[in-house]
Structures are given as C-alpha cells and as structure tokens.
Coordinates of C-alpha atoms in Angstrom, one line a residue:
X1 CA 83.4 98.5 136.3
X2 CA 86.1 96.1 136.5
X3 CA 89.7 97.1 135.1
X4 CA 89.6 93.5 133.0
X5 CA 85.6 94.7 131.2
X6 CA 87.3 98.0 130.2
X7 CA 90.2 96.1 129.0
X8 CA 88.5 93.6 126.8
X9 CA 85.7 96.2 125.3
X10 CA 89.1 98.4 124.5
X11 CA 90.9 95.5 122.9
X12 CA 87.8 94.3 120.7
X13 CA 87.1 97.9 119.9
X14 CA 90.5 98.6 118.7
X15 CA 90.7 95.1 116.7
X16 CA 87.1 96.3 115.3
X17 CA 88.2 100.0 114.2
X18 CA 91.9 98.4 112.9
X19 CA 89.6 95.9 110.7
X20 CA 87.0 98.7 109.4
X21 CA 90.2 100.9 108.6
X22 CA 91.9 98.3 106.6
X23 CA 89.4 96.7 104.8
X24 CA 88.3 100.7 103.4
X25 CA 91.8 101.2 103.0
X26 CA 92.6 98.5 100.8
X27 CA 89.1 98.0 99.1
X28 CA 89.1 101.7 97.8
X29 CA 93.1 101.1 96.7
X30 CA 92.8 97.8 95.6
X31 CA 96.0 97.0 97.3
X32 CA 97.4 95.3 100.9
X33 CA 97.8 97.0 104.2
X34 CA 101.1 97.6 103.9
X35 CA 100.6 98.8 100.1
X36 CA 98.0 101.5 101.2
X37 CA 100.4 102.7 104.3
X38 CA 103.0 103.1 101.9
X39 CA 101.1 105.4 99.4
X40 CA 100.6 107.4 102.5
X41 CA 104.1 107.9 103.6
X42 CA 105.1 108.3 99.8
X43 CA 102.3 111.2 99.8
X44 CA 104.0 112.8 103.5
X45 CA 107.8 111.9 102.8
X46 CA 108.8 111.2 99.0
X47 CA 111.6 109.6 97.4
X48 CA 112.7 107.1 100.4
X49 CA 114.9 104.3 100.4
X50 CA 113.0 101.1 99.8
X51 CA 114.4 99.7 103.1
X52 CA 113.2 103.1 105.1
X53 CA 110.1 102.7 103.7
X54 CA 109.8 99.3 104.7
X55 CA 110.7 100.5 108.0
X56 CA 108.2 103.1 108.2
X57 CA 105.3 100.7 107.2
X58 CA 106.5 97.3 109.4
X59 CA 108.3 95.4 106.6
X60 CA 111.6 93.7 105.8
X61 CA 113.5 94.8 103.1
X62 CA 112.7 92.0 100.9
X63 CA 109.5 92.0 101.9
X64 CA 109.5 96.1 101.6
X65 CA 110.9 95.3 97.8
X66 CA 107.8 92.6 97.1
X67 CA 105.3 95.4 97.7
X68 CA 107.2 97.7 95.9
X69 CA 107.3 96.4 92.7
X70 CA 103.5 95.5 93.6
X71 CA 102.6 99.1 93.6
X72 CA 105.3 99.5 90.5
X73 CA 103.3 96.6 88.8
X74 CA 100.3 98.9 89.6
X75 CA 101.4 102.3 88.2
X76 CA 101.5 103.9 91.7
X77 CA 105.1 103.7 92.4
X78 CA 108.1 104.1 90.4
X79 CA 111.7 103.3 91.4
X80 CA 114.5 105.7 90.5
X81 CA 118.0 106.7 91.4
X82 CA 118.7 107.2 95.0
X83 CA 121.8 108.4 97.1
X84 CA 124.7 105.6 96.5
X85 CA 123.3 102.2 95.5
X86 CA 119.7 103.2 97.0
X87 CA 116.6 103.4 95.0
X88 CA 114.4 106.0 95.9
X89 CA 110.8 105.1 95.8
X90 CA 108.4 108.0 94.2
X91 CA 104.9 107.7 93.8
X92 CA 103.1 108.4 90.4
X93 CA 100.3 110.6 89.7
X94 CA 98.0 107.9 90.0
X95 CA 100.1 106.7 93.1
X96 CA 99.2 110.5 94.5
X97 CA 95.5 110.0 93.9
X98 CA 95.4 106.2 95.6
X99 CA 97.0 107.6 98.5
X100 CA 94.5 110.4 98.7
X101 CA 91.6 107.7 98.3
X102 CA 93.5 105.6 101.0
X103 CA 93.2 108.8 103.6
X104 CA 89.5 109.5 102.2
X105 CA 88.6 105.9 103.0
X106 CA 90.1 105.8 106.6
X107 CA 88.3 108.8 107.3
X108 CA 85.0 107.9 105.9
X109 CA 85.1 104.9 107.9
X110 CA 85.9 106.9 111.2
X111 CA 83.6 109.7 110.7
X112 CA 80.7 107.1 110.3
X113 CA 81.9 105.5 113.8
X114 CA 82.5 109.1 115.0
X115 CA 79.0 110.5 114.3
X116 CA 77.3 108.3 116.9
X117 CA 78.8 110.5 119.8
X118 CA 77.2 113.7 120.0
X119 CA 80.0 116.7 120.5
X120 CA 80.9 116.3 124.6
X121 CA 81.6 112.7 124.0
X122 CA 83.7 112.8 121.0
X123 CA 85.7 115.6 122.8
X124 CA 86.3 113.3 126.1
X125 CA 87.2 110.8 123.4
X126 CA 89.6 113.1 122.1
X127 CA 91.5 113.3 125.2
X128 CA 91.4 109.7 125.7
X129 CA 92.9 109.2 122.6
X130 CA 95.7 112.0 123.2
X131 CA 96.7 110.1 126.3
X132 CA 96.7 106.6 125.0
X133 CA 98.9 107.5 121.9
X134 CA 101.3 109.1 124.1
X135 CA 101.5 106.6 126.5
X136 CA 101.6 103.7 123.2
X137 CA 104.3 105.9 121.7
X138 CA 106.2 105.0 124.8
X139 CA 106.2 101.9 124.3
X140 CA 106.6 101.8 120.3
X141 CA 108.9 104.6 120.1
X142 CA 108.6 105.4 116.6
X143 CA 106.2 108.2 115.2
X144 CA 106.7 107.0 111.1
X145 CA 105.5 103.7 112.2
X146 CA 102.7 104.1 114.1
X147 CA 101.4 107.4 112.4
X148 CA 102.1 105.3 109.1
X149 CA 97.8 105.7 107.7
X150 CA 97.4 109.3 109.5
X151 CA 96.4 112.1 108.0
X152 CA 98.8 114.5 109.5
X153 CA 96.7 117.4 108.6
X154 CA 93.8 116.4 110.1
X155 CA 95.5 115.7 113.3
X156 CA 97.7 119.4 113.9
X157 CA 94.8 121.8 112.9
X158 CA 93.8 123.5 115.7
X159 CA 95.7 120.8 117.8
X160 CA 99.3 119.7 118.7
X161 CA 99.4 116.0 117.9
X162 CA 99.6 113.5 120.7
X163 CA 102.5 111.3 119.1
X164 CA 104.5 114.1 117.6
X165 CA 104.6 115.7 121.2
X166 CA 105.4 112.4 122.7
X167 CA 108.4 112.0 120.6
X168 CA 110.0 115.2 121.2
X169 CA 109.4 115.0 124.7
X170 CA 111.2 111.6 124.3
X171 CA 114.0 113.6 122.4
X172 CA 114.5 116.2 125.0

C-alpha cells in the first residue's frame, strides 16, 4: 500500500468522523460547533474567562463574546462576576443538560462507527489512535483545545489518555 492511499483514506476518514461528530453535536444542542465545545468545557472547567474560553474552543475574544451571549440568549450560559474586570462564564442547569446531550451525541455517533470492528480491530485502533494524538499533540500543543468535545471520563477509565500523557511529557 502506498504511503499517499493511506494518507488520503486517513484524511477523508477524519473529515468524515469530524462531520458526523459535528452535525450530532449541534443537531441534538441546537447550537454551533463552537457553542457545543463550549458547553463541554463549561461542564469540565466552570466559571472561565470569556477570552480563555474562547481560547479553549478556537475563538477570538470577540468572537468568543458573540457565542457567548448566543448560549446566554439560549438559557445555557450565564455571565457573572469574575476576577478583576473578567466575566466568568457559568453554565445553567439547562446549559449542564445540553452539554451532557452534546457528549451523548458525539458518542452515539462513534459507537455506531465503532460497532463495525469486531473487538481485535477496535483494540489495534485504539493504539493507533493513542499514537496519533500524541504525535498531533506535538504539533498543536494544547490539550484544552484539542480535547475541547472529549469526554474525559470516557477516555482515563481503565486507561491513561494519550494527549494528557503527551502534555506532561512535554512539560517535563
């Protein structure tokens, strides 16, 4: 098999997976991609800075304060006194809920993809995976970001997680 074949099936695999994930994500929350990875940093880390989160999820601070007041607008945020000048973002209860749909719907999707490998191959895959997060962590270099839609949980039971190990190799 020819390194560019393995390439390409990789790249339209990954676009396919990134589309099914999104598209559950944000049709069970009714919000944007980078609504739905906010409820689940809210739900994993409350109470941060609009900017940080913005950070966390791949957004400007204007743009961070847009979808912000989108979820406000929604009744799955709320805004309230941070350190300094800083607004602390907080989710509501039915904030807590959406992001617990969001999770639900990313790992719907997945387990329907998942469920055509019997147990040896989803185990191989496994280990593929580890290696490629740890080698994309590398290269990203930031755990919030690119863990931003995990479900943290599900990834350090009965496992160390790939990225988390990356970054505190990274750290020393």
């Amino acid at each position: 098999m020819h390194d560019s074949r393995t390439a390409n099936l990789l790249g339209a695999a990954a676009l396919a997976v990134s589309d099914l994930v999104l598209t559950s994500v944000t049709r069970r929350g009714q919000v944007s991609p980078s609504g739905a990875a906010a409820l689940v940093v809210l739900s994993a880390t409350p109470d941060l800075s609009v900017t940080e989160l913005g950070r966390r999820v791949g957004l400007t601070q204007s743009a961070a304060a847009r979808m912000v007041e989108s979820l406000e607008a929604k009744n799955l945020a709320q805004r309230k006194r941070g350190a300094g000048r800083e607004r602390a973002v907080a989710l509501t209860s039915d904030g807590r809920r959406a992001a617990r749909d969001a999770r639900g719907a990313r790992g719907d999707g997945l387990a329907t993809l998942l469920a055509t490998l019997d147990d040896e191959e989803r185990e191989a895959l496994a280990g593929v995976l580890d290696k490629l997060l740890t080698r994309i962590y590398q290269d990203v270099r930031d755990s919030e970001w690119l863990c931003r839609l995990c479900d943290r949980r599900a990834c350090t039971t009965d496992a160390v997680c790939p990225v988390g190990h990356a970054e505190k190799v990274a750290d020393g």
